Short mmCIF file of C-alpha atoms in Angstrom, two decimals:
data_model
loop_
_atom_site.label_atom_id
_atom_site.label_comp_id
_atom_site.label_asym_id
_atom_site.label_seq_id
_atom_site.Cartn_x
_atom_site.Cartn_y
_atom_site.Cartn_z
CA UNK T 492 0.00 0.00 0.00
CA UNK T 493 0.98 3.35 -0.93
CA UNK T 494 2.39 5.80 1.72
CA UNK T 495 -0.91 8.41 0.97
CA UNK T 496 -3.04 5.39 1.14
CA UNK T 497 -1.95 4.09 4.49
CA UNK T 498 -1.84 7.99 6.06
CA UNK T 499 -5.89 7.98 4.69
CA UNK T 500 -6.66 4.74 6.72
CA UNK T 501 -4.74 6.00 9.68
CA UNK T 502 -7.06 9.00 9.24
CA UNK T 503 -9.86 6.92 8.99
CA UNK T 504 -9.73 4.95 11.91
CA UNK T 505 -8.63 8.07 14.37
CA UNK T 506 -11.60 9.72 13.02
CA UNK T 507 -13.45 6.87 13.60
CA UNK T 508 -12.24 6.62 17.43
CA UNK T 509 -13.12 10.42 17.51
CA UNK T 510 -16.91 10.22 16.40
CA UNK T 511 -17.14 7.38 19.18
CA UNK T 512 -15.46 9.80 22.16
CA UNK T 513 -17.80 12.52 20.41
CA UNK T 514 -20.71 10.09 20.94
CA UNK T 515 -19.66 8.91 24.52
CA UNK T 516 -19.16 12.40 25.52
CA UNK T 517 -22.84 13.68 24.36
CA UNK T 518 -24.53 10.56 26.06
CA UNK T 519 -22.45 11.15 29.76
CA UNK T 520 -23.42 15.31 29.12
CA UNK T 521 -25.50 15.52 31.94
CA UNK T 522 -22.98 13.69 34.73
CA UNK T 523 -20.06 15.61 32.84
CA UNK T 524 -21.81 19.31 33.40
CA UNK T 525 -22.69 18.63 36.88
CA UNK T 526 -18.59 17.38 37.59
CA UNK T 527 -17.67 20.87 35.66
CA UNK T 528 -18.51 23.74 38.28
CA UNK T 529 -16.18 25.87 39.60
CA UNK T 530 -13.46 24.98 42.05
CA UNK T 531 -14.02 21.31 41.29
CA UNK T 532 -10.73 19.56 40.78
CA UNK T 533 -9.68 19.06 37.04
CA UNK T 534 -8.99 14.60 38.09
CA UNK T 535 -13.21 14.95 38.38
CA UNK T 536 -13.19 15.30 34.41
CA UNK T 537 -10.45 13.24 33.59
CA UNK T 538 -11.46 10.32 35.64
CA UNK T 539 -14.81 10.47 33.97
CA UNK T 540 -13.77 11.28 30.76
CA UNK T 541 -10.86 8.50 31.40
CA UNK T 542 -13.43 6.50 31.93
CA UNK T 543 -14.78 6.68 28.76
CA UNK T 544 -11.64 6.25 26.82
CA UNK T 545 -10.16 3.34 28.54
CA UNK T 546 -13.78 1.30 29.29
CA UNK T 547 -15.72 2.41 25.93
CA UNK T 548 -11.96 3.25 23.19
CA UNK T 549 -9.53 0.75 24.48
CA UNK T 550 -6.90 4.00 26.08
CA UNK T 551 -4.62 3.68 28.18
CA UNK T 552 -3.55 5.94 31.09
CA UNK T 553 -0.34 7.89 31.67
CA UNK T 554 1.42 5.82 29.60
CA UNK T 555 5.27 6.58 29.06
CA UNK T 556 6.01 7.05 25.47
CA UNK T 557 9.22 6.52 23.57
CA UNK T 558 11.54 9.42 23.53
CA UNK T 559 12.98 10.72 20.60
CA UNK T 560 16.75 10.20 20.00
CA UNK T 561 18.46 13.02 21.87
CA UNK T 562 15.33 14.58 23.60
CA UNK T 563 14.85 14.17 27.48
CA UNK T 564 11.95 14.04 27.68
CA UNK T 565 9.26 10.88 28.83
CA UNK T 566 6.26 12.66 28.08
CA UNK T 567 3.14 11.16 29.86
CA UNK T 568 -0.07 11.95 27.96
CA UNK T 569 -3.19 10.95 30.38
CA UNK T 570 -4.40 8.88 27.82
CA UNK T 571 -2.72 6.67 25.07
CA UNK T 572 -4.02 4.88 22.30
CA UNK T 573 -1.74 2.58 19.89
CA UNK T 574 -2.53 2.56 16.29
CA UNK T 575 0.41 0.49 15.44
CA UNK T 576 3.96 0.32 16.88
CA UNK T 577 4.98 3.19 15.49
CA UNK T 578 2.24 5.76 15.57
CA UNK T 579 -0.48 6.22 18.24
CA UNK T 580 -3.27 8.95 19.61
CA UNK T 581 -2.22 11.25 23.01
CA UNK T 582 -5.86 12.15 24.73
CA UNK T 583 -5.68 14.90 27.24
CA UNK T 584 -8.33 16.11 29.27
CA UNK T 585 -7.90 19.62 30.28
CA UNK T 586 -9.72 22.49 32.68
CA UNK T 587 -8.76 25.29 34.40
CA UNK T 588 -5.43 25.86 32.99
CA UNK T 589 -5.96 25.28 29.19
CA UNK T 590 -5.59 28.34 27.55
CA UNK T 591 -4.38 30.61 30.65
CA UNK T 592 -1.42 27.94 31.18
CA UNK T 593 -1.26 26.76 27.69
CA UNK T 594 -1.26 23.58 28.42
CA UNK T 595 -3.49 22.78 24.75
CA UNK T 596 0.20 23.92 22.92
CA UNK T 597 2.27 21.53 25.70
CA UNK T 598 -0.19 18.91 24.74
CA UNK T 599 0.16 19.72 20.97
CA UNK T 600 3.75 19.68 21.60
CA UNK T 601 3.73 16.09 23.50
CA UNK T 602 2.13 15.22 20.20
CA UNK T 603 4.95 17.03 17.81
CA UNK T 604 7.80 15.18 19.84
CA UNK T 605 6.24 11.56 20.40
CA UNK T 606 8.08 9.45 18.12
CA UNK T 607 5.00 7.13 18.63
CA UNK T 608 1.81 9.44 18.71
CA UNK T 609 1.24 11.35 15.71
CA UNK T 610 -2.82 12.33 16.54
CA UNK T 611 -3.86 14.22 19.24
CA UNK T 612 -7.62 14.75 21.17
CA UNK T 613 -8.00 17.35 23.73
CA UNK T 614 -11.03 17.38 25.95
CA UNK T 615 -11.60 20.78 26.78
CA UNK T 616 -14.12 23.14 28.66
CA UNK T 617 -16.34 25.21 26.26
CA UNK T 618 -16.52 28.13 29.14
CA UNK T 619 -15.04 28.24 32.44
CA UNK T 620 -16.80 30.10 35.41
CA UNK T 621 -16.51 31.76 37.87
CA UNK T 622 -17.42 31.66 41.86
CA UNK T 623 -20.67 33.67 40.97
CA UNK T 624 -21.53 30.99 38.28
CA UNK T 625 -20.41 33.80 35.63
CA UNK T 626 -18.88 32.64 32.11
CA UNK T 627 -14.87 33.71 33.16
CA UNK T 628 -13.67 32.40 30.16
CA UNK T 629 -14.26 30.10 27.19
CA UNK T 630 -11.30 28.14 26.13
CA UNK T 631 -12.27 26.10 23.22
CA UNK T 632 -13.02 28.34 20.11
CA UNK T 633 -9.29 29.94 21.44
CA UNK T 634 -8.02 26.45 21.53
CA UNK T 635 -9.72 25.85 18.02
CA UNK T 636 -7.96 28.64 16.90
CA UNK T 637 -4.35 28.01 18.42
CA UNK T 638 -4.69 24.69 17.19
CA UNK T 639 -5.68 25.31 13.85
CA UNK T 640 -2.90 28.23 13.33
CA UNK T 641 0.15 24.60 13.01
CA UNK T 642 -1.87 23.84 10.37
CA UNK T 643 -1.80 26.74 7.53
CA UNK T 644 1.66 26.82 6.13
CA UNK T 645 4.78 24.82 5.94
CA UNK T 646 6.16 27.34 8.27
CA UNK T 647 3.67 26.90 11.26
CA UNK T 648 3.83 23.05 10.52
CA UNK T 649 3.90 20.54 13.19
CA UNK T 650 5.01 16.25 13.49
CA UNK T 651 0.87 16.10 14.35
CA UNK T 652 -1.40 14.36 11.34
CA UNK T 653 -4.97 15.19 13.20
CA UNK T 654 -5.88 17.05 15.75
CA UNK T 655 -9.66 16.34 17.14
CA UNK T 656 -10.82 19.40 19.75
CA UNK T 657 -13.70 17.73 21.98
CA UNK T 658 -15.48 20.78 24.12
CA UNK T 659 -17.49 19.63 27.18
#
């Protein structure tokens, strides 16, 4: 098979894996929303969106990927999903500190310098509030956007095939 034709299927079955998490997600909404207030702890979400990725997709948590050759690095994604031996999708599940800590361009960067993930989905809050139940902040049309800007020119280019931005 052809180098373009094995990328496509790769394609295929990460976006398949997405529209499941996109279909998990909408069916746990309601438990999700009531987890998501504010000054709840951020392992609330993960553990039940973990939940859905390891019981319902087959992920793996915090699993230790392969460094690259002369990086230091042993990133630890939350979740971890082999495709093959060489290629693989990082899932992390972020809150409070996704756009105002950038932790969506750390996770795109886990991504960029896996030698063995080359997709990446990030869970992330479509507003954030505050003690007063007030919108504070809505990270993921600016994490749509951040994300989107590695993939417009050679320049901007990152080691990332897909990216799949899942708001909650």
């Amino acid at each position: 098979m052809p180098d373009g034709a094995l990328e496509r299927a790769e394609l295929e079955r990460v976006d398949a894996l997405a529209e499941r998490l996109m279909d998990h997600l909408q069916a746990d909404e309601g438990v999700i929303a009531r987890l998501h207030i504010h000054g709840a702890q951020s392992k609330a979400i993960q553990g039940r969106v973990g939940s859905l990725l390891e019981a319902e997709l087959g992920f793996a948590p915090e699993v230790v990927l392969t460094p690259d050759e002369g990086l230091v690095t042993r990133a630890r994604p939350d979740f971890y999903y082999p495709l093959s031996p060489t290629t693989g999708v990082i899932a992390e599940v972020e809150r409070g500190g996704t756009t105002a800590n950038n932790h969506d361009l750390k996770d795109l960067w886990k991504a960029h310098i896996a030698i063995n993930a080359n997709h990446l989905f990030l869970v992330v809050p479509n507003e954030l509030f505050n003690e007063n139940g007030a919108v504070r902040e809505r990270p993921f049309p600016k994490v749509v956007r951040r994300m989107g800007a590695f993939f417009t020119t050679p320049r901007t280019a990152v080691d990332v095939l897909s990216v799949h931005i899942f708001g909650y």
